[in-house]
XYZ file of C-alpha atoms in Angstrom:
750
model
C 0.000 0.000 0.000
C 1.183 3.491 -0.850
C -0.228 5.235 2.231
C -0.018 3.825 5.766
C -1.155 6.854 7.771
C -4.111 5.115 9.392
C -2.169 1.970 10.285
C 1.256 3.185 11.428
C 1.877 4.003 15.093
C 2.112 7.751 15.507
C 5.137 7.341 17.748
C 7.134 5.985 14.797
C 6.457 9.120 12.751
C 7.490 11.139 15.789
C 10.683 9.105 16.209
C 11.521 9.449 12.505
C 11.145 13.213 12.803
C 13.300 13.349 15.937
C 16.140 11.264 14.514
C 15.945 12.928 11.113
C 16.347 16.371 12.662
C 19.051 15.160 15.041
C 20.995 13.571 12.192
C 20.888 16.855 10.258
C 21.929 18.770 13.374
C 24.926 16.518 14.039
C 26.005 16.571 10.379
C 25.954 20.341 10.143
C 27.574 20.799 13.541
C 30.489 18.539 12.563
C 30.864 19.929 9.023
C 34.430 20.436 7.859
C 35.439 23.366 5.677
C 35.265 26.936 6.868
C 36.729 27.773 10.274
C 34.544 27.142 13.300
C 34.760 30.781 14.298
C 33.700 31.897 10.835
C 30.738 29.516 10.774
C 29.676 30.668 14.236
C 29.723 34.342 13.298
C 27.903 33.702 10.038
C 25.122 31.768 11.773
C 24.790 34.377 14.523
C 24.403 37.125 11.932
C 21.772 35.058 10.123
C 19.801 34.482 13.334
C 19.866 38.157 14.310
C 18.016 38.942 11.064
C 15.262 36.370 11.702
C 11.745 37.509 12.677
C 10.804 37.239 16.323
C 8.469 34.606 17.720
C 6.192 36.197 20.345
C 6.041 32.893 22.223
C 8.444 32.160 25.056
C 11.026 29.468 24.288
C 12.257 26.969 26.881
C 15.533 25.043 27.046
C 14.817 21.896 29.071
C 17.643 19.937 30.706
C 16.399 16.404 31.384
C 18.898 14.041 33.090
C 18.289 10.306 32.791
C 19.650 7.677 35.160
C 17.336 4.716 34.731
C 16.620 4.008 31.031
C 19.131 2.772 28.475
C 18.947 2.030 24.761
C 19.865 -1.459 23.613
C 20.916 -1.913 19.990
C 20.195 -5.300 18.451
C 21.711 -6.934 15.402
C 21.557 -4.768 12.322
C 21.274 -1.503 14.242
C 23.708 1.160 13.215
C 25.460 2.778 16.191
C 26.280 6.445 16.320
C 24.337 9.677 16.179
C 23.966 9.811 12.409
C 21.719 7.125 10.926
C 22.092 5.111 14.106
C 19.622 3.792 16.657
C 17.780 2.159 13.792
C 16.577 5.555 12.580
C 17.062 4.597 8.953
C 14.459 1.885 9.388
C 11.853 4.440 10.441
C 11.790 5.812 6.892
C 12.099 4.350 3.423
C 9.802 2.437 1.114
C 8.795 -0.221 3.681
C 8.711 1.487 7.086
C 7.626 -0.437 10.198
C 4.003 -0.057 11.232
C 4.180 -0.823 14.949
C 6.604 0.091 17.684
C 7.374 -3.553 18.473
C 8.593 -3.991 14.871
C 11.746 -2.125 15.941
C 12.443 -4.415 18.903
C 15.056 -6.496 16.997
C 16.996 -3.287 16.398
C 16.213 -0.882 19.238
C 14.689 -1.419 22.663
C 14.576 0.382 25.994
C 16.078 -1.338 29.030
C 16.197 -0.539 32.733
C 19.708 0.426 33.820
C 18.775 0.122 37.489
C 18.001 -3.592 37.210
C 21.137 -4.124 35.160
C 23.338 -2.267 37.659
C 21.923 -4.300 40.545
C 22.786 -7.504 38.699
C 26.265 -6.226 37.854
C 26.891 -5.197 41.470
C 25.983 -8.703 42.617
C 28.358 -10.185 40.036
C 31.137 -7.804 41.133
C 30.652 -8.751 44.791
C 30.698 -12.450 43.919
C 33.834 -11.983 41.833
C 35.566 -10.059 44.624
C 34.725 -12.845 47.090
C 36.213 -15.414 44.730
C 39.355 -13.298 44.284
C 39.703 -12.868 48.050
C 39.401 -16.625 48.460
C 42.103 -17.214 45.850
C 44.422 -14.697 47.548
C 43.927 -16.353 50.925
C 44.773 -19.707 49.364
C 47.951 -18.253 47.890
C 49.068 -16.926 51.277
C 48.609 -20.348 52.804
C 50.626 -21.981 50.014
C 54.368 -22.503 49.961
C 56.580 -19.411 50.017
C 55.641 -15.803 49.541
C 56.389 -15.544 45.819
C 53.303 -14.865 43.691
C 53.855 -17.493 41.030
C 50.888 -19.262 39.483
C 50.934 -22.959 38.677
C 52.596 -23.827 35.398
C 50.472 -24.536 32.332
C 51.929 -26.617 29.519
C 55.352 -26.221 31.031
C 55.318 -22.419 30.984
C 54.741 -20.192 34.005
C 51.546 -18.208 34.003
C 51.658 -14.432 34.512
C 52.851 -13.503 37.976
C 50.240 -10.826 38.566
C 46.631 -10.390 37.611
C 45.883 -7.366 35.448
C 42.999 -5.224 36.549
C 40.205 -4.874 34.035
C 41.059 -1.214 33.530
C 44.703 -1.980 32.821
C 43.713 -4.674 30.357
C 41.644 -2.207 28.411
C 43.518 -0.732 25.416
C 44.159 3.017 25.634
C 41.911 3.763 22.663
C 38.969 1.750 23.893
C 37.087 4.462 25.836
C 37.146 6.788 22.849
C 35.832 4.050 20.552
C 33.040 3.267 22.961
C 32.119 6.930 23.141
C 31.953 7.182 19.377
C 29.653 4.163 19.277
C 27.404 5.816 21.830
C 27.141 9.022 19.899
C 29.888 10.850 21.772
C 32.530 10.743 19.068
C 34.517 13.521 17.516
C 31.818 14.699 15.128
C 28.857 13.642 17.215
C 29.261 15.433 20.525
C 32.285 17.773 20.542
C 31.511 21.459 20.128
C 34.277 24.044 19.557
C 32.268 27.199 18.913
C 32.999 28.492 22.412
C 36.622 28.436 23.611
C 37.465 25.665 26.067
C 39.797 26.318 28.981
C 41.660 23.100 28.564
C 41.614 19.603 27.144
C 38.415 17.748 27.740
C 38.552 15.329 30.643
C 36.656 12.212 29.863
C 35.131 10.209 32.610
C 35.720 6.498 32.525
C 33.036 4.016 33.422
C 32.442 3.683 37.126
C 30.463 0.484 37.438
C 31.039 -1.234 34.136
C 34.656 -2.265 34.100
C 36.635 -3.862 31.355
C 36.022 -3.944 27.650
C 32.575 -2.854 26.632
C 30.762 -5.703 24.970
C 28.137 -5.435 22.258
C 25.219 -6.128 24.597
C 25.946 -3.190 26.901
C 23.083 -0.701 26.514
C 23.760 2.882 25.583
C 23.094 5.280 28.415
C 21.345 8.480 27.373
C 22.660 10.488 30.316
C 20.995 13.781 29.471
C 18.525 15.245 27.009
C 18.568 18.866 25.863
C 15.200 19.905 24.510
C 14.098 23.226 23.018
C 10.344 23.916 23.012
C 8.071 26.917 22.927
C 5.688 27.751 25.751
C 2.973 25.644 24.088
C 5.154 22.504 24.139
C 6.065 22.345 20.429
C 9.475 20.641 20.130
C 11.890 22.798 18.135
C 15.216 21.006 18.689
C 16.844 18.123 20.530
C 20.323 16.967 21.521
C 21.177 13.564 22.994
C 24.095 13.205 25.407
C 25.310 9.643 25.588
C 27.304 8.209 28.474
C 30.922 9.326 28.244
C 30.189 12.411 26.152
C 31.127 15.913 27.108
C 29.328 17.130 30.156
C 28.581 13.829 31.846
C 31.032 14.001 34.703
C 31.245 15.911 37.907
C 28.093 17.395 39.321
C 25.949 14.298 38.819
C 23.069 15.883 36.951
C 24.874 15.748 33.626
C 24.598 19.504 32.969
C 28.150 20.816 33.525
C 30.039 22.288 30.566
C 26.877 22.130 28.511
C 26.930 25.769 27.405
C 28.704 25.099 24.049
C 26.307 22.304 23.116
C 23.236 24.135 24.369
C 24.237 27.251 22.430
C 24.754 25.260 19.224
C 21.396 23.548 19.759
C 19.599 26.862 20.224
C 21.184 28.295 17.071
C 20.141 25.289 14.986
C 16.631 25.277 16.480
C 16.144 28.882 15.397
C 17.621 28.430 11.928
C 15.825 25.106 11.327
C 12.920 24.570 13.775
C 11.846 20.953 14.029
C 8.182 21.467 14.815
C 6.650 23.704 12.199
C 6.914 27.223 10.845
C 9.646 29.287 9.235
C 13.035 30.017 10.831
C 12.596 32.462 13.702
C 14.091 33.525 17.005
C 12.242 33.826 20.318
C 11.545 37.139 21.962
C 12.607 35.609 25.266
C 14.303 32.388 26.390
C 14.191 30.629 29.741
C 16.441 27.760 30.864
C 15.489 24.858 33.113
C 18.872 24.601 34.881
C 20.432 27.248 37.132
C 24.085 26.624 36.252
C 23.423 26.439 32.521
C 21.389 29.632 32.803
C 24.435 31.443 34.244
C 26.736 30.040 31.565
C 24.453 31.208 28.753
C 24.057 34.763 30.049
C 27.022 35.978 27.977
C 26.152 33.968 24.844
C 22.422 34.431 24.218
C 22.600 38.243 23.654
C 24.752 37.568 20.561
C 21.599 36.263 18.866
C 19.430 39.253 19.685
C 17.426 37.161 22.153
C 16.502 38.189 25.683
C 17.338 35.690 28.429
C 14.962 35.477 31.385
C 16.345 36.939 34.604
C 15.960 33.683 36.527
C 15.935 30.027 35.474
C 12.698 28.089 35.220
C 11.967 26.309 38.495
C 9.215 23.904 37.446
C 8.573 21.384 34.679
C 7.060 23.941 32.316
C 6.579 27.680 31.952
C 2.894 27.376 32.899
C 0.575 24.865 34.611
C -0.578 22.024 32.413
C 2.463 22.265 30.129
C 2.771 19.255 27.823
C 4.589 18.434 24.607
C 2.464 19.136 21.580
C 1.771 16.671 18.790
C 4.250 17.223 15.983
C 3.139 17.538 12.400
C 5.749 15.224 10.917
C 5.148 16.041 7.258
C 7.284 14.271 4.655
C 7.592 14.082 0.891
C 5.740 11.027 -0.436
C 8.632 10.090 -2.751
C 11.950 11.030 -1.104
C 10.658 11.101 2.528
C 12.420 14.356 3.372
C 10.821 16.271 6.223
C 9.284 19.708 6.170
C 12.220 21.205 8.101
C 14.485 20.241 5.174
C 12.332 21.213 2.185
C 9.095 23.018 1.453
C 6.234 20.575 0.876
C 3.234 21.288 -1.344
C 0.244 19.087 -2.256
C -0.463 17.846 -5.753
C -2.123 20.706 -7.708
C -4.772 18.336 -9.114
C -6.027 16.293 -6.148
C -4.531 18.190 -3.219
C -4.044 14.866 -1.419
C -0.355 13.932 -1.740
C 2.624 15.984 -0.536
C 5.750 16.498 -2.642
C 8.934 18.473 -2.119
C 9.004 19.703 -5.708
C 8.289 19.108 -9.362
C 10.924 16.373 -9.636
C 9.304 14.073 -7.060
C 5.823 14.748 -8.465
C 7.045 13.784 -11.939
C 8.630 10.574 -10.606
C 5.405 9.565 -8.864
C 3.332 10.485 -11.919
C 5.404 8.191 -14.181
C 5.661 5.137 -11.940
C 5.209 1.735 -13.544
C 2.985 -0.162 -13.821
C 0.587 2.698 -14.241
C -1.940 1.428 -11.660
C 0.533 2.406 -8.940
C 1.322 5.788 -10.499
C -0.104 9.013 -9.206
C -1.608 9.655 -12.640
C -3.864 6.633 -12.095
C -4.747 7.505 -8.492
C -5.043 11.288 -8.784
C -8.772 11.471 -9.732
C -9.666 8.840 -7.134
C -7.782 10.675 -4.394
C -9.534 13.898 -5.408
C -12.872 12.130 -4.854
C -11.685 10.905 -1.448
C -10.758 14.450 -0.459
C -14.320 15.581 -1.146
C -15.523 13.372 1.758
C -13.523 15.370 4.315
C -16.463 17.605 5.237
C -18.837 14.657 5.604
C -16.455 12.770 7.880
C -15.975 15.857 10.046
C -19.745 16.249 10.597
C -20.151 15.060 14.182
C -22.350 16.342 17.036
C -19.671 16.927 19.663
C -18.764 20.321 21.076
C -15.079 19.719 20.325
C -15.612 18.548 16.731
C -13.941 21.552 15.081
C -10.809 21.058 17.183
C -10.355 17.308 16.800
C -11.153 17.156 13.075
C -8.700 19.907 12.123
C -5.514 19.093 10.200
C -3.597 20.868 12.981
C -5.281 18.882 15.784
C -3.018 18.766 18.850
C -4.055 15.445 20.352
C -1.531 15.427 23.201
C -2.677 18.836 24.443
C -6.338 17.784 24.152
C -5.780 14.654 26.258
C -3.643 16.453 28.840
C -6.054 19.399 29.232
C -8.866 16.980 30.101
C -6.797 14.801 32.420
C -6.945 11.824 30.050
C -3.485 10.546 30.929
C -4.085 7.126 32.478
C -5.840 3.842 31.836
C -6.937 3.217 28.272
C -6.328 6.849 27.332
C -2.600 6.189 27.249
C -3.263 3.934 24.244
C -4.193 7.074 22.292
C -1.165 9.071 23.394
C 2.402 8.860 22.168
C 3.478 8.104 25.739
C 5.027 4.653 25.801
C 5.448 2.462 28.882
C 8.866 2.257 30.462
C 10.958 -0.923 30.709
C 9.209 -3.632 32.673
C 5.750 -2.042 32.448
C 3.049 -4.581 31.506
C 1.643 -4.017 28.052
C -1.933 -4.374 29.299
C -3.555 -4.933 32.702
C -3.824 -8.716 32.416
C -0.402 -9.563 31.017
C 0.307 -11.187 34.383
C -2.115 -13.731 35.801
C -2.704 -12.148 39.273
C -3.834 -8.846 37.724
C -7.142 -10.254 36.452
C -8.607 -8.779 39.630
C -7.995 -5.319 38.180
C -10.906 -5.894 35.826
C -13.368 -6.581 38.643
C -15.499 -3.918 40.270
C -16.132 -0.804 38.212
C -16.186 -1.940 34.566
C -15.311 1.593 33.453
C -12.284 1.934 35.731
C -9.800 1.888 32.846
C -11.909 4.355 30.859
C -11.696 7.106 33.470
C -9.384 10.117 33.456
C -7.870 12.132 36.275
C -11.002 14.242 36.800
C -14.623 13.375 37.559
C -16.311 10.190 36.405
C -16.696 10.133 32.639
C -19.272 7.330 32.342
C -22.637 7.838 34.068
C -24.443 4.917 35.736
C -25.997 2.312 33.473
C -29.647 3.148 32.693
C -32.012 0.792 34.544
C -34.000 -0.063 31.411
C -32.562 -1.397 28.158
C -32.833 0.797 25.054
C -36.281 0.743 23.451
C -35.064 1.658 19.976
C -31.975 1.093 17.878
C -29.321 3.780 17.813
C -27.957 4.966 14.501
C -25.881 7.975 15.571
C -23.668 9.222 18.359
C -26.254 11.837 19.316
C -28.987 9.260 19.973
C -26.677 7.002 21.942
C -25.281 9.867 24.044
C -28.808 11.053 24.896
C -29.901 7.591 26.107
C -26.630 6.956 27.966
C -26.735 10.296 29.780
C -23.470 11.543 28.261
C -22.766 15.178 27.526
C -21.778 16.019 23.961
C -18.599 17.441 25.484
C -17.576 13.949 26.644
C -14.669 12.402 24.664
C -15.803 8.827 25.403
C -16.692 8.304 21.726
C -12.962 7.927 21.020
C -12.889 4.663 23.005
C -16.492 3.553 22.522
C -16.150 3.537 18.731
C -15.242 -0.171 18.931
C -18.241 -1.601 20.830
C -20.657 0.804 19.111
C -19.381 -0.326 15.704
C -20.050 -3.951 16.685
C -23.512 -2.921 17.894
C -24.210 -1.105 14.597
C -23.153 -4.147 12.582
C -25.399 -6.488 14.594
C -28.475 -4.248 14.672
C -28.307 -2.506 11.284
C -25.866 -3.864 8.724
C -26.307 -7.622 9.101
C -30.143 -7.401 8.917
C -29.812 -5.222 5.788
C -27.208 -7.323 3.966
C -28.014 -10.799 5.337
C -31.718 -10.774 6.307
C -31.959 -14.551 5.994
C -29.808 -14.974 9.124
C -32.421 -13.321 11.371
C -29.573 -12.244 13.641
C -31.654 -9.902 15.799
C -33.649 -12.816 17.191
C -30.644 -14.879 18.219
C -30.060 -15.321 21.947
C -26.331 -15.939 21.591
C -23.673 -14.723 19.188
C -20.144 -15.917 18.641
C -18.019 -13.155 17.094
C -14.445 -13.368 15.857
C -12.461 -10.117 16.092
C -9.689 -10.546 13.522
C -6.178 -9.045 13.764
C -7.237 -7.498 17.050
C -3.930 -6.367 18.559
C -5.097 -2.869 19.467
C -8.653 -3.863 20.328
C -7.439 -6.516 22.767
C -5.523 -3.807 24.621
C -8.889 -2.045 25.076
C -10.931 -5.140 25.876
C -13.009 -3.601 28.690
C -14.649 -1.119 26.319
C -16.596 -4.076 24.937
C -18.392 -4.265 28.281
C -20.723 -1.656 26.791
C -22.160 -4.403 24.567
C -23.734 -5.956 27.676
C -25.464 -2.630 28.306
C -26.693 -2.222 24.727
C -27.635 -5.884 24.150
C -28.570 -7.154 27.631
C -30.561 -10.151 26.348
C -27.858 -11.580 24.092
C -25.073 -13.870 25.275
C -21.878 -12.775 23.521
C -18.572 -14.481 22.961
C -15.752 -12.392 21.534
C -12.734 -14.319 20.321
C -9.741 -12.099 19.585
C -7.555 -13.638 16.886
C -4.255 -12.537 15.366
C -0.537 -13.211 15.459
C 0.018 -9.689 16.807
C -1.591 -10.587 20.135
C 0.781 -11.211 23.070
C 1.884 -14.883 23.067
C 1.427 -15.139 26.836
C -2.303 -14.518 26.365
C -2.791 -17.330 23.851
C -5.690 -19.677 24.679
C -6.822 -17.520 27.591
C -10.515 -17.493 28.393
C -12.435 -15.433 30.931
C -15.997 -14.251 31.431
C -17.259 -10.779 32.311
C -20.421 -10.905 34.404
C -22.829 -8.109 35.278
C -23.402 -7.864 39.031
C -25.704 -4.845 39.194
C -23.636 -1.758 38.375
C -20.374 -3.658 38.782
C -18.485 -6.315 36.875
C -16.912 -9.532 38.024
C -14.368 -11.625 36.196
C -13.901 -15.329 36.417
C -11.235 -17.137 34.428
C -12.534 -19.877 32.176
C -11.202 -23.336 31.657
C -10.030 -22.498 28.178
C -12.222 -25.196 26.668
C -14.673 -24.091 24.038
C -18.330 -24.427 25.021
C -21.606 -23.514 23.393
C -22.984 -20.156 24.451
C -26.514 -21.477 24.791
C -25.566 -23.581 27.806
C -25.180 -21.961 31.169
C -25.157 -18.328 30.078
C -28.761 -17.404 30.736
C -29.403 -16.612 34.377
C -32.070 -14.948 36.478
C -33.517 -11.774 35.060
C -32.261 -12.750 31.612
C -28.777 -11.610 32.603
C -26.101 -12.415 30.059
C -22.348 -12.634 30.261
C -19.574 -11.633 27.909
C -17.030 -14.349 27.230
C -13.563 -13.318 26.067
C -11.213 -15.748 24.326
C -7.763 -15.144 22.888
C -5.935 -16.931 20.068
C -2.521 -15.479 19.284
C -2.167 -16.900 15.764
C -3.096 -15.983 12.198
C -6.772 -16.440 11.461
C -6.272 -19.188 8.893
C -4.583 -21.331 11.580
C -7.473 -20.991 14.012
C -9.213 -24.271 14.841
C -12.797 -24.612 15.994
C -16.401 -24.123 14.869
C -17.230 -21.248 12.574
C -18.573 -18.053 14.149
C -21.852 -16.226 13.599
C -20.061 -13.013 12.662
C -16.527 -11.799 11.869
C -15.390 -8.227 12.489
C -12.072 -6.494 11.836
C -11.092 -2.929 12.700
C -8.892 -0.841 10.380
C -7.657 -4.070 8.841
C -5.410 -3.044 5.931
C -5.509 -6.262 3.900
C -2.648 -5.096 1.701
C -0.239 -4.582 4.601
C 0.043 -8.160 5.817
C 0.681 -11.303 3.808
C -1.350 -13.481 6.183
C -4.538 -11.931 4.766
C -3.910 -13.826 1.529
C -4.513 -17.005 3.552
C -7.080 -15.657 6.024
C -9.461 -14.322 3.375
C -9.845 -17.750 1.670
C -10.532 -19.216 5.117
C -13.322 -16.676 5.598
C -14.726 -17.530 2.184
C -14.846 -21.200 3.199
C -16.888 -20.214 6.283
C -19.147 -17.948 4.211
C -20.264 -16.091 7.336
C -20.966 -12.338 7.430
C -17.602 -10.582 7.708
C -17.535 -6.812 8.234
C -14.432 -4.652 8.287
C -13.718 -1.005 8.966
C -11.086 1.185 7.386
C -9.709 4.588 8.270
C -10.026 5.938 4.712
C -11.657 5.209 1.377
C -8.201 4.497 -0.013
C -7.907 1.558 2.383
C -11.286 0.245 1.249
C -10.185 0.235 -2.407
C -6.977 -1.615 -1.547
C -8.929 -4.158 0.514
C -11.225 -4.783 -2.436
C -8.241 -5.486 -4.694
C -6.654 -7.802 -2.131
C -9.907 -9.728 -1.703
C -10.158 -10.158 -5.480
C -6.605 -11.485 -5.706
C -6.960 -13.828 -2.707
C -10.408 -15.300 -3.416
C -11.827 -13.949 -6.679
C -14.491 -12.173 -4.642
C -14.603 -8.576 -3.520
C -16.108 -6.144 -1.032
C -19.346 -4.187 -0.818
C -19.276 -0.438 -1.518
C -17.966 1.220 1.659
C -20.221 3.516 3.652
C -19.352 6.040 6.377
C -19.562 4.555 9.847
C -21.850 6.725 12.043
C -19.893 5.522 15.097
C -16.446 6.440 13.789
C -13.896 8.015 16.113
C -14.020 11.817 16.150
C -10.206 12.127 16.316
C -8.599 12.870 12.961
C -5.506 10.739 12.485
C -2.237 12.379 11.604
C -0.893 11.767 8.109
C 2.757 12.322 7.211
C 2.870 12.313 3.408
C -0.711 13.193 2.469
C -3.663 15.412 3.377
C -6.436 12.817 3.133
C -8.960 12.592 5.996
C -8.162 9.573 8.171
C -10.365 8.515 11.098
C -10.376 5.307 13.097
C -13.284 3.126 11.862
C -14.261 5.800 9.322
C -15.758 3.432 6.704
C -17.332 0.011 6.918
C -17.954 -2.745 4.347
C -18.520 -6.494 4.184
C -16.884 -9.227 2.138
C -18.611 -10.386 -1.047
C -17.720 -14.033 -1.544
C -17.176 -15.616 -4.919
C -20.174 -17.768 -5.931
C -19.733 -21.412 -5.021
C -20.754 -22.814 -8.407
C -19.816 -21.399 -11.817
C -20.147 -17.721 -12.518
C -17.442 -15.158 -12.398
C -16.634 -12.499 -9.914
C -19.123 -9.884 -8.765
C -19.551 -6.691 -10.818
C -17.526 -3.638 -9.985
C -19.076 -1.312 -7.360
C -19.282 1.554 -9.843
C -17.585 3.339 -12.712
C -14.162 4.787 -12.088
C -13.818 8.575 -12.187
C -12.423 9.987 -15.422
C -8.705 10.531 -15.674
C -7.499 14.135 -15.296
C -6.134 16.080 -18.208
C -2.352 16.053 -17.809
C -1.075 19.468 -16.819
C 2.295 20.006 -15.187
C 3.214 16.317 -14.849
C 4.187 14.665 -18.134
C 2.206 11.848 -19.699
C 3.104 8.407 -18.335
C 5.304 6.024 -20.257
C 3.800 3.078 -22.105
C 3.319 0.159 -19.753
C 5.503 -2.854 -20.377
C 3.912 -6.293 -20.391
C 6.342 -7.735 -17.884
C 5.468 -5.215 -15.184
C 1.867 -6.071 -14.395
C 0.696 -6.303 -10.800
C -1.909 -8.647 -9.264
C -4.227 -5.685 -8.786
C -4.293 -5.142 -12.550
C -5.326 -8.760 -13.112
C -8.114 -8.356 -10.586
C -9.571 -5.346 -12.375
C -9.499 -7.125 -15.746
C -11.332 -10.039 -14.150
C -14.015 -7.680 -12.905
């Protein structure tokens, strides 16, 4: 697939932006050519001429003592393309954060140091025992027993003495503290730099030793927009002495500030702040004589708290990139295609390359009119009843600030943020067996924020009519239209909409509304399994139906495979009891007094085509992206063999078209025309290389299976839009016969 905006973890786009800017910063800082003094004066003169930003800028100094970075095989060390940053970009970027685990991972240095201290103590005890044995032996001469007729060395070298003289410098260069990576000569130094050797890790550094990011220099504005970053690895300049890692940082901090003004990471043109404040007292004093050179006013006193104002948080970054060369907006000016306005390019050259791509069904010339039609749906998708609709559907939506301002910083809300758990933090509340008790009691515990209760009590009476919009559901549930709960409830409400509206319309012969039990497979449900308690709302909406949800997919945590538990309604509260893991029919033992039903949850951490067991009543997948995973080519034929209703959502119409092509290639069938999902998430998803509207669960469709006997494939959903008249881009080259794609074959079959 050409566009992965709705499927790729936002943190990866953020990390690509961070490392891309940092790589450019390090390259320009270590450039060889003109004298350092000349480059410094030239840059200072350039900055003095920049327009002023009325916002206050902040230089944060963030020491780190507990988290290290471990580089796996294939990772490239060093501050340039290192830390696996090159794998964040390119033609086949990773989609999920765990895809980088073979190359980069975060580790706890505290646990590692405790283990190393125990090993050191054990080693010292063994050495003391050997020395005592030597004293008791014959004579006082320290001569070891002979080996192979030759005397062994008469003294034991200490690990530090055994280390070659050049080893510390090599280790520093690997960690990003090398000559070009961390040394800064713009401000005169009083003497040669004194490097601090390792204190706890003695001996030669082996490849498994994690890199220690001892300090982070971060430049932001008062709103939290990140404008520049510098990473200080263990052993680099400024990591010895005071303990906080902020001594002798003035040269590096000054260089960082200059680069942040000349090339701001976040967004906007080069500019300088009207005023700057520093989050470290000593660094503030050291910069007092340097900052005036730039025409910038330094605050009289350093900043004493985390941010310049209460509620300060880092803003979401608009990590825009060119669709062809992947260069970021801080490197080049990006403009959308003049015809469709959907795809971003850095210039005419990249637009021409994309226009001429072969075969032509992957070229922008082929897709341009279709993308223009997709762009016309932006207003329809942004039509929602909430009071915050204009904010969250904007292209400049600052999701992090929205969540922080409403206290949505814990529980399931962290799944929406770019905050990632630290080393050793469970991925979800039930990753360890004893924590199943966390799901008991208030079923909405993990849906709450820091403030007042977000979910009102469950209405005493079940709904008397079917809901077809957020407004109707909110009114019955007692929710204010200012409540952001729709962001999480989009999953159970989509299932409810499929059961009550779409299946009766498309498959009336199944009479699904009269069934007392339903077995539903949730396919490729990695994200949805992390939010499993939101599906409790199905018991509120469908109180007379016994439901079994089986989450299936090889992206699920292996430790949860074959787990089975039941959520029970005990008045306003929930109780959880683990199941035996054996499959049982829902019609037995699930109906209790007062027609109370339970919700059974099962987990199968494997591709869908490898799942064993009876076929379900319904299959549902959220934001599936058939073209992004090869296992769909096997899972879709398995679904066709079941021939059960299978509904899927996508975050854009583009994804629906690609799913239709993949279904045609895999089975000879297709998909129904997609329709907007009335229970889509109101949050607009961030897109890096395009301007298309992306929303979680934006569109919904069902699979159209190939007829069992004879006949061809189903007819196409509708005529394709006419091709645009070529303007600036040249006409495409003639397609060669040897360069056809499966998608082309599928269209000819239709």
